[in-house]
Amino acid sequence: MTATTADPVPAPPGRPRSLATPCALSPGRRAAALTRLTRWVRTGLDLGLPTTCAGCGRWETRLCQQCHDLLTAEPTQVNHADAAGDLTVMTACRYTGPVRSLVLGWKSGSREDLDDHMGEVGYRLGQTWASSRPCASPAGAASSPLLVVPAPSGARRRLRGRLVAAVLADHVALGVTARLAQERRPRAVLSADVLRRRRAPASRQAGLSSRQRRANRATPPRLLADVQGLPVLLVDDVVTTGATLGACAAALQEAGAHVLGAVTLAAAQRPERGPTRVPGAPPGCPPQAISRHPAHPNTA
């Protein structure tokens, strides 16, 4: 008696036998394959197109040392965010010159290769903030977790997947955790994207006056989770008047949270209130707008 083997199932007409039974990839393998494909595409583009610094445009580098130093400067406190009320705001750098180009490229998605550099800035911000501020809530609930909450992103940015404030908040939370562990003040630190805009304001803040910026972000966002009694650190990419941070703080405080402060990637200069008259100008001469901060040579 001889053993027989079943004939292989023939492939459908017009299809190669190797494609008759497709191999299903798990979600993890699909993500890894997509990551490898993205890396290959970027490598091919680097070979065919010249790489330039995202800040100043220098060739053959994604981020030159001078622009990197601007991002990694010592964080400072923002003193002109009047719309944020008494909220203490710390920022990593000034939103001008090459830094402005860096932030805009990263936010728009045209320079996703800056993700690691921006993550490094957020990590350092979290460390600096944790060293300079106590993380216990005023109510004394030292055992409750610290929430690192990003400012809400608009619908368009969410559809595009460019949630830069949320990504920055993740790295800030890691920096706070690391510094608290170093100082032997261990505490749970959670990055929580729990704020959403209630309406669709103007899509961009650029070009708006100080009053228009406040009106554009005056409506407090809505909360997706209970934050009663929890300490909160707010995170945003750029602060100008502080209207967005002020609205977020108001919504969180109304829900019972204790907002301890805010950190931002960059701080824009104070918006000009109006044209500046040149001292000694002849009568009848129209006012002239004087820039207090000359433009960077690479942004002209």
mmCIF file of C-alpha atoms in Angstrom:
data_model
loop_
_atom_site.group_PDB
_atom_site.id
_atom_site.type_symbol
_atom_site.label_atom_id
_atom_site.label_comp_id
_atom_site.label_asym_id
_atom_site.label_seq_id
_atom_site.Cartn_x
_atom_site.Cartn_y
_atom_site.Cartn_z
ATOM 1 C CA MET A 1 0.000 0.000 0.000
ATOM 2 C CA THR A 2 1.511 3.253 -1.090
ATOM 3 C CA ALA A 3 0.986 6.646 0.499
ATOM 4 C CA THR A 4 -0.536 9.261 -1.685
ATOM 5 C CA THR A 5 -0.210 13.009 -1.377
ATOM 6 C CA ALA A 6 -2.956 15.425 -2.190
ATOM 7 C CA ASP A 7 -2.461 17.544 -5.240
ATOM 8 C CA PRO A 8 -1.754 21.216 -4.445
ATOM 9 C CA VAL A 9 -4.678 23.542 -4.811
ATOM 10 C CA PRO A 10 -4.300 25.265 -8.175
ATOM 11 C CA ALA A 11 -3.943 29.020 -8.190
ATOM 12 C CA PRO A 12 -6.773 31.062 -9.661
ATOM 13 C CA PRO A 13 -6.406 31.689 -13.386
ATOM 14 C CA GLY A 14 -4.256 34.695 -14.212
ATOM 15 C CA ARG A 15 -2.536 34.805 -10.779
ATOM 16 C CA PRO A 16 0.937 33.521 -9.891
ATOM 17 C CA ARG A 17 0.966 30.527 -7.557
ATOM 18 C CA SER A 18 3.047 32.478 -4.988
ATOM 19 C CA LEU A 19 0.226 35.019 -4.620
ATOM 20 C CA ALA A 20 -2.588 32.494 -4.305
ATOM 21 C CA THR A 21 -2.501 32.582 -0.495
ATOM 22 C CA PRO A 22 -1.319 36.013 0.734
ATOM 23 C CA CYS A 23 0.570 36.180 4.010
ATOM 24 C CA ALA A 24 -1.172 38.240 6.683
ATOM 25 C CA LEU A 25 1.158 40.450 8.704
ATOM 26 C CA SER A 26 0.531 41.239 12.315
ATOM 27 C CA PRO A 27 0.090 44.929 13.260
ATOM 28 C CA GLY A 28 3.566 44.963 14.785
ATOM 29 C CA ARG A 29 5.169 43.588 11.614
ATOM 30 C CA ARG A 30 3.226 46.023 9.454
ATOM 31 C CA ALA A 31 4.472 48.933 11.568
ATOM 32 C CA ALA A 32 8.057 47.662 11.365
ATOM 33 C CA ALA A 33 7.772 47.250 7.590
ATOM 34 C CA LEU A 34 6.391 50.766 7.238
ATOM 35 C CA THR A 35 9.255 52.134 9.337
ATOM 36 C CA ARG A 36 11.830 50.363 7.154
ATOM 37 C CA LEU A 37 10.126 51.605 3.992
ATOM 38 C CA THR A 38 10.140 55.182 5.297
ATOM 39 C CA ARG A 39 13.828 54.900 6.161
ATOM 40 C CA TRP A 40 14.630 53.596 2.684
ATOM 41 C CA VAL A 41 12.689 56.408 1.031
ATOM 42 C CA ARG A 42 14.478 59.027 3.115
ATOM 43 C CA THR A 43 17.828 57.449 2.296
ATOM 44 C CA GLY A 44 16.999 57.567 -1.400
ATOM 45 C CA LEU A 45 15.969 61.199 -1.172
ATOM 46 C CA ASP A 46 19.193 62.049 0.661
ATOM 47 C CA LEU A 47 21.175 60.467 -2.191
ATOM 48 C CA GLY A 48 19.267 62.339 -4.883
ATOM 49 C CA LEU A 49 18.567 65.662 -3.172
ATOM 50 C CA PRO A 50 20.901 67.852 -1.104
ATOM 51 C CA THR A 51 20.222 67.867 2.623
ATOM 52 C CA THR A 52 19.895 71.303 4.199
ATOM 53 C CA CYS A 53 19.702 72.582 7.749
ATOM 54 C CA ALA A 54 16.074 73.132 8.721
ATOM 55 C CA GLY A 55 16.990 76.367 10.478
ATOM 56 C CA CYS A 56 19.464 78.309 8.354
ATOM 57 C CA GLY A 57 19.540 76.328 5.107
ATOM 58 C CA ARG A 58 23.180 75.225 5.319
ATOM 59 C CA TRP A 59 23.888 72.291 3.012
ATOM 60 C CA GLU A 60 24.899 68.745 3.886
ATOM 61 C CA THR A 61 23.338 68.709 7.361
ATOM 62 C CA ARG A 62 19.830 68.354 8.764
ATOM 63 C CA LEU A 63 20.610 70.613 11.728
ATOM 64 C CA CYS A 64 23.838 72.594 11.965
ATOM 65 C CA GLN A 65 25.621 73.098 15.273
ATOM 66 C CA GLN A 66 24.674 76.791 15.537
ATOM 67 C CA CYS A 67 20.943 76.085 15.128
ATOM 68 C CA HIS A 68 21.220 73.131 17.508
ATOM 69 C CA ASP A 69 22.740 75.435 20.120
ATOM 70 C CA LEU A 70 19.779 77.816 19.753
ATOM 71 C CA LEU A 71 17.372 74.973 20.539
ATOM 72 C CA THR A 72 19.350 73.677 23.503
ATOM 73 C CA ALA A 73 19.914 77.026 25.237
ATOM 74 C CA GLU A 74 19.071 77.359 28.920
ATOM 75 C CA PRO A 75 15.265 77.566 29.395
ATOM 76 C CA THR A 76 13.962 80.928 30.553
ATOM 77 C CA GLN A 77 10.740 82.309 32.006
ATOM 78 C CA VAL A 78 8.273 84.112 29.738
ATOM 79 C CA ASN A 79 7.278 87.503 31.131
ATOM 80 C CA HIS A 80 4.994 88.862 28.397
ATOM 81 C CA ALA A 81 2.300 86.123 28.282
ATOM 82 C CA ASP A 82 -0.267 88.443 29.881
ATOM 83 C CA ALA A 83 -3.288 86.440 28.706
ATOM 84 C CA ALA A 84 -2.070 83.444 30.734
ATOM 85 C CA GLY A 85 -2.775 85.342 33.964
ATOM 86 C CA ASP A 86 -0.586 84.321 36.886
ATOM 87 C CA LEU A 87 0.494 81.090 35.177
ATOM 88 C CA THR A 88 4.269 80.614 35.222
ATOM 89 C CA VAL A 89 5.474 79.824 31.710
ATOM 90 C CA MET A 90 8.937 78.444 30.919
ATOM 91 C CA THR A 91 10.291 78.271 27.374
ATOM 92 C CA ALA A 92 13.294 76.676 25.707
ATOM 93 C CA CYS A 93 14.097 79.357 23.127
ATOM 94 C CA ARG A 94 12.892 82.472 21.288
ATOM 95 C CA TYR A 95 10.589 82.065 18.306
ATOM 96 C CA THR A 96 12.641 84.087 15.855
ATOM 97 C CA GLY A 97 15.244 83.606 13.152
ATOM 98 C CA PRO A 98 16.343 79.992 12.565
ATOM 99 C CA VAL A 99 14.266 78.734 15.513
ATOM 100 C CA ARG A 100 11.099 79.920 13.791
ATOM 101 C CA SER A 101 12.042 77.998 10.641
ATOM 102 C CA LEU A 102 12.804 74.904 12.712
ATOM 103 C CA VAL A 103 9.497 74.970 14.574
ATOM 104 C CA LEU A 104 7.420 75.702 11.468
ATOM 105 C CA GLY A 105 9.083 72.898 9.507
ATOM 106 C CA TRP A 106 8.547 70.451 12.341
ATOM 107 C CA LYS A 107 4.910 71.440 12.880
ATOM 108 C CA SER A 108 3.992 71.282 9.198
ATOM 109 C CA GLY A 109 5.505 67.824 8.779
ATOM 110 C CA SER A 110 7.988 68.891 6.097
ATOM 111 C CA ARG A 111 10.888 68.219 8.489
ATOM 112 C CA GLU A 112 9.919 65.097 10.389
ATOM 113 C CA ASP A 113 13.638 64.384 10.678
ATOM 114 C CA LEU A 114 13.639 66.892 13.553
ATOM 115 C CA ASP A 115 11.551 64.621 15.796
ATOM 116 C CA ASP A 116 14.565 63.434 17.796
ATOM 117 C CA HIS A 117 15.933 66.953 18.232
ATOM 118 C CA MET A 118 12.580 68.356 19.394
ATOM 119 C CA GLY A 119 12.201 65.396 21.729
ATOM 120 C CA GLU A 120 15.569 66.254 23.238
ATOM 121 C CA VAL A 121 14.387 69.831 23.833
ATOM 122 C CA GLY A 122 11.210 68.590 25.523
ATOM 123 C CA TYR A 123 13.199 66.202 27.712
ATOM 124 C CA ARG A 124 15.498 69.018 28.893
ATOM 125 C CA LEU A 125 12.491 71.253 29.526
ATOM 126 C CA GLY A 126 10.944 68.616 31.761
ATOM 127 C CA GLN A 127 14.168 68.193 33.707
ATOM 128 C CA THR A 128 14.619 71.932 34.212
ATOM 129 C CA TRP A 129 11.016 72.447 35.266
ATOM 130 C CA ALA A 130 11.136 69.561 37.756
ATOM 131 C CA SER A 131 14.272 71.020 39.361
ATOM 132 C CA SER A 132 12.794 74.488 39.741
ATOM 133 C CA ARG A 133 9.240 73.682 40.798
ATOM 134 C CA PRO A 134 7.689 71.421 43.454
ATOM 135 C CA CYS A 135 5.463 68.738 41.987
ATOM 136 C CA ALA A 136 3.071 68.358 44.900
ATOM 137 C CA SER A 137 -0.390 69.819 44.533
ATOM 138 C CA PRO A 138 -1.495 72.640 46.894
ATOM 139 C CA ALA A 139 -3.887 70.206 48.513
ATOM 140 C CA GLY A 140 -0.928 68.093 49.586
ATOM 141 C CA ALA A 141 -1.866 65.038 47.513
ATOM 142 C CA ALA A 142 1.756 64.073 46.926
ATOM 143 C CA SER A 143 0.795 60.513 46.026
ATOM 144 C CA SER A 144 -1.425 61.531 43.106
ATOM 145 C CA PRO A 145 0.121 61.399 39.619
ATOM 146 C CA LEU A 146 1.329 64.506 37.849
ATOM 147 C CA LEU A 147 -0.439 65.049 34.528
ATOM 148 C CA VAL A 148 1.517 66.572 31.643
ATOM 149 C CA VAL A 149 -1.251 67.925 29.405
ATOM 150 C CA PRO A 150 -0.631 69.290 25.890
ATOM 151 C CA ALA A 151 -2.627 72.174 24.484
ATOM 152 C CA PRO A 152 -5.394 70.940 22.159
ATOM 153 C CA SER A 153 -4.695 70.653 18.443
ATOM 154 C CA GLY A 154 -7.164 71.582 15.720
ATOM 155 C CA ALA A 155 -9.110 69.086 13.644
ATOM 156 C CA ARG A 156 -6.883 69.532 10.597
ATOM 157 C CA ARG A 157 -3.729 68.823 12.543
ATOM 158 C CA ARG A 158 -5.298 65.749 14.134
ATOM 159 C CA LEU A 159 -6.358 64.406 10.742
ATOM 160 C CA ARG A 160 -2.798 64.886 9.482
ATOM 161 C CA GLY A 161 -1.360 63.216 12.570
ATOM 162 C CA ARG A 162 0.925 66.160 13.410
ATOM 163 C CA LEU A 163 0.146 66.366 17.140
ATOM 164 C CA VAL A 164 3.375 68.156 17.956
ATOM 165 C CA ALA A 165 2.199 69.443 21.350
ATOM 166 C CA ALA A 166 1.295 65.893 22.400
ATOM 167 C CA VAL A 167 4.652 64.556 21.195
ATOM 168 C CA LEU A 168 6.424 67.342 23.079
ATOM 169 C CA ALA A 169 4.388 66.536 26.203
ATOM 170 C CA ASP A 170 5.514 62.888 26.049
ATOM 171 C CA HIS A 171 9.169 63.922 26.171
ATOM 172 C CA VAL A 172 8.531 66.544 28.846
ATOM 173 C CA ALA A 173 6.942 63.831 30.997
ATOM 174 C CA LEU A 174 10.008 61.616 30.495
ATOM 175 C CA GLY A 175 12.285 64.485 31.542
ATOM 176 C CA VAL A 176 10.252 65.231 34.658
ATOM 177 C CA THR A 177 10.265 61.547 35.622
ATOM 178 C CA ALA A 178 14.030 61.247 35.158
ATOM 179 C CA ARG A 179 14.806 64.347 37.218
ATOM 180 C CA LEU A 180 12.463 63.369 40.049
ATOM 181 C CA ALA A 181 14.121 59.942 40.154
ATOM 182 C CA GLN A 182 17.566 61.545 40.281
ATOM 183 C CA GLU A 183 16.483 63.749 43.176
ATOM 184 C CA ARG A 184 14.891 60.755 44.923
ATOM 185 C CA ARG A 185 11.406 62.184 44.618
ATOM 186 C CA PRO A 186 9.809 59.342 42.637
ATOM 187 C CA ARG A 187 6.338 60.031 41.395
ATOM 188 C CA ALA A 188 4.008 58.843 38.674
ATOM 189 C CA VAL A 189 4.077 61.259 35.740
ATOM 190 C CA LEU A 190 1.526 60.749 32.957
ATOM 191 C CA SER A 191 1.308 62.423 29.560
ATOM 192 C CA ALA A 192 -2.434 62.912 29.039
ATOM 193 C CA ASP A 193 -3.938 64.423 25.870
ATOM 194 C CA VAL A 194 -7.311 65.232 27.463
ATOM 195 C CA LEU A 195 -8.166 68.660 26.003
ATOM 196 C CA ARG A 196 -10.213 69.300 22.857
ATOM 197 C CA ARG A 197 -11.282 72.549 21.234
ATOM 198 C CA ARG A 198 -14.965 73.382 21.470
ATOM 199 C CA ARG A 199 -15.269 75.283 18.194
ATOM 200 C CA ALA A 200 -13.263 75.935 15.060
ATOM 201 C CA PRO A 201 -11.420 79.238 15.516
ATOM 202 C CA ALA A 202 -9.175 80.825 12.932
ATOM 203 C CA SER A 203 -6.826 78.186 11.595
ATOM 204 C CA ARG A 204 -3.667 80.190 12.251
ATOM 205 C CA GLN A 205 -2.502 82.643 14.890
ATOM 206 C CA ALA A 206 0.217 84.143 12.705
ATOM 207 C CA GLY A 207 -0.496 87.704 11.602
ATOM 208 C CA LEU A 208 -3.145 88.373 14.257
ATOM 209 C CA SER A 209 -2.940 91.226 16.722
ATOM 210 C CA SER A 210 -2.721 90.651 20.462
ATOM 211 C CA ARG A 211 -6.467 91.244 20.877
ATOM 212 C CA GLN A 212 -7.322 88.961 17.952
ATOM 213 C CA ARG A 213 -5.115 86.206 19.362
ATOM 214 C CA ARG A 214 -6.934 86.363 22.698
ATOM 215 C CA ALA A 215 -10.323 86.202 20.986
ATOM 216 C CA ASN A 216 -9.184 83.338 18.760
ATOM 217 C CA ARG A 217 -8.278 81.142 21.739
ATOM 218 C CA ALA A 218 -10.534 82.617 24.439
ATOM 219 C CA THR A 219 -13.015 79.730 24.567
ATOM 220 C CA PRO A 220 -11.876 77.178 27.173
ATOM 221 C CA PRO A 221 -11.452 73.678 25.718
ATOM 222 C CA ARG A 222 -13.481 70.712 26.884
ATOM 223 C CA LEU A 223 -12.086 67.921 29.042
ATOM 224 C CA LEU A 224 -12.201 64.223 28.190
ATOM 225 C CA ALA A 225 -11.314 62.906 31.662
ATOM 226 C CA ASP A 226 -11.785 63.625 35.344
ATOM 227 C CA VAL A 227 -8.860 65.667 36.702
ATOM 228 C CA GLN A 228 -10.324 66.571 40.087
ATOM 229 C CA GLY A 229 -7.528 67.185 42.599
ATOM 230 C CA LEU A 230 -4.679 66.320 40.214
ATOM 231 C CA PRO A 231 -1.611 68.522 39.612
ATOM 232 C CA VAL A 232 -1.118 69.498 35.972
ATOM 233 C CA LEU A 233 1.756 70.821 33.872
ATOM 234 C CA LEU A 234 0.647 72.360 30.567
ATOM 235 C CA VAL A 235 2.686 72.018 27.364
ATOM 236 C CA ASP A 236 2.462 73.957 24.093
ATOM 237 C CA ASP A 237 4.716 74.450 21.092
ATOM 238 C CA VAL A 238 4.733 78.279 20.849
ATOM 239 C CA VAL A 239 3.482 80.968 23.237
ATOM 240 C CA THR A 240 2.858 84.568 22.188
ATOM 241 C CA THR A 241 0.208 86.243 24.338
ATOM 242 C CA GLY A 242 -0.559 83.179 26.477
ATOM 243 C CA ALA A 243 -4.212 83.079 25.368
ATOM 244 C CA THR A 244 -4.187 79.351 24.597
ATOM 245 C CA LEU A 245 -2.451 78.434 27.846
ATOM 246 C CA GLY A 246 -4.766 80.728 29.807
ATOM 247 C CA ALA A 247 -7.882 79.097 28.334
ATOM 248 C CA CYS A 248 -6.500 75.613 29.045
ATOM 249 C CA ALA A 249 -5.627 76.533 32.629
ATOM 250 C CA ALA A 250 -9.118 77.969 33.165
ATOM 251 C CA ALA A 251 -10.784 74.778 31.933
ATOM 252 C CA LEU A 252 -8.573 72.564 34.099
ATOM 253 C CA GLN A 253 -9.006 74.694 37.208
ATOM 254 C CA GLU A 254 -12.765 74.763 36.733
ATOM 255 C CA ALA A 255 -12.670 70.956 36.713
ATOM 256 C CA GLY A 256 -10.773 70.932 40.013
ATOM 257 C CA ALA A 257 -7.204 70.435 38.790
ATOM 258 C CA HIS A 258 -4.189 72.289 40.197
ATOM 259 C CA VAL A 259 -2.265 73.841 37.310
ATOM 260 C CA LEU A 260 1.343 74.204 38.458
ATOM 261 C CA GLY A 261 2.747 75.912 35.377
ATOM 262 C CA ALA A 262 3.429 75.565 31.666
ATOM 263 C CA VAL A 263 6.380 74.889 29.382
ATOM 264 C CA THR A 264 6.713 75.694 25.683
ATOM 265 C CA LEU A 265 9.144 74.897 22.932
ATOM 266 C CA ALA A 266 9.486 78.557 21.906
ATOM 267 C CA ALA A 267 8.208 82.008 22.876
ATOM 268 C CA ALA A 268 7.411 84.667 20.298
ATOM 269 C CA GLN A 269 8.300 88.260 20.983
ATOM 270 C CA ARG A 270 5.623 90.553 22.353
ATOM 271 C CA PRO A 271 3.313 91.724 19.539
ATOM 272 C CA GLU A 272 3.787 95.364 18.637
ATOM 273 C CA ARG A 273 0.941 97.541 19.887
ATOM 274 C CA GLY A 274 1.294 99.960 16.966
ATOM 275 C CA PRO A 275 3.760 101.967 14.912
ATOM 276 C CA THR A 276 6.622 103.661 16.698
ATOM 277 C CA ARG A 277 7.231 107.366 16.041
ATOM 278 C CA VAL A 278 10.826 108.235 15.391
ATOM 279 C CA PRO A 279 12.077 110.815 17.954
ATOM 280 C CA GLY A 280 12.821 114.160 16.327
ATOM 281 C CA ALA A 281 10.778 113.495 13.193
ATOM 282 C CA PRO A 282 9.479 116.659 11.468
ATOM 283 C CA PRO A 283 5.818 117.585 12.051
ATOM 284 C CA GLY A 284 3.418 115.781 9.776
ATOM 285 C CA CYS A 285 5.786 112.883 9.172
ATOM 286 C CA PRO A 286 3.861 109.579 9.405
ATOM 287 C CA PRO A 287 4.893 107.150 12.156
ATOM 288 C CA GLN A 288 7.341 104.477 11.148
ATOM 289 C CA ALA A 289 7.279 100.946 12.434
ATOM 290 C CA ILE A 290 10.622 100.161 14.020
ATOM 291 C CA SER A 291 11.656 96.548 14.510
ATOM 292 C CA ARG A 292 13.234 96.008 17.911
ATOM 293 C CA HIS A 293 14.612 92.653 16.836
ATOM 294 C CA PRO A 294 16.462 92.703 13.496
ATOM 295 C CA ALA A 295 15.750 89.839 11.171
ATOM 296 C CA HIS A 296 18.153 86.936 11.064
ATOM 297 C CA PRO A 297 20.303 87.023 7.934
ATOM 298 C CA ASN A 298 19.152 83.523 6.997
ATOM 299 C CA THR A 299 15.458 84.384 7.162
ATOM 300 C CA ALA A 300 15.485 87.406 4.864
#
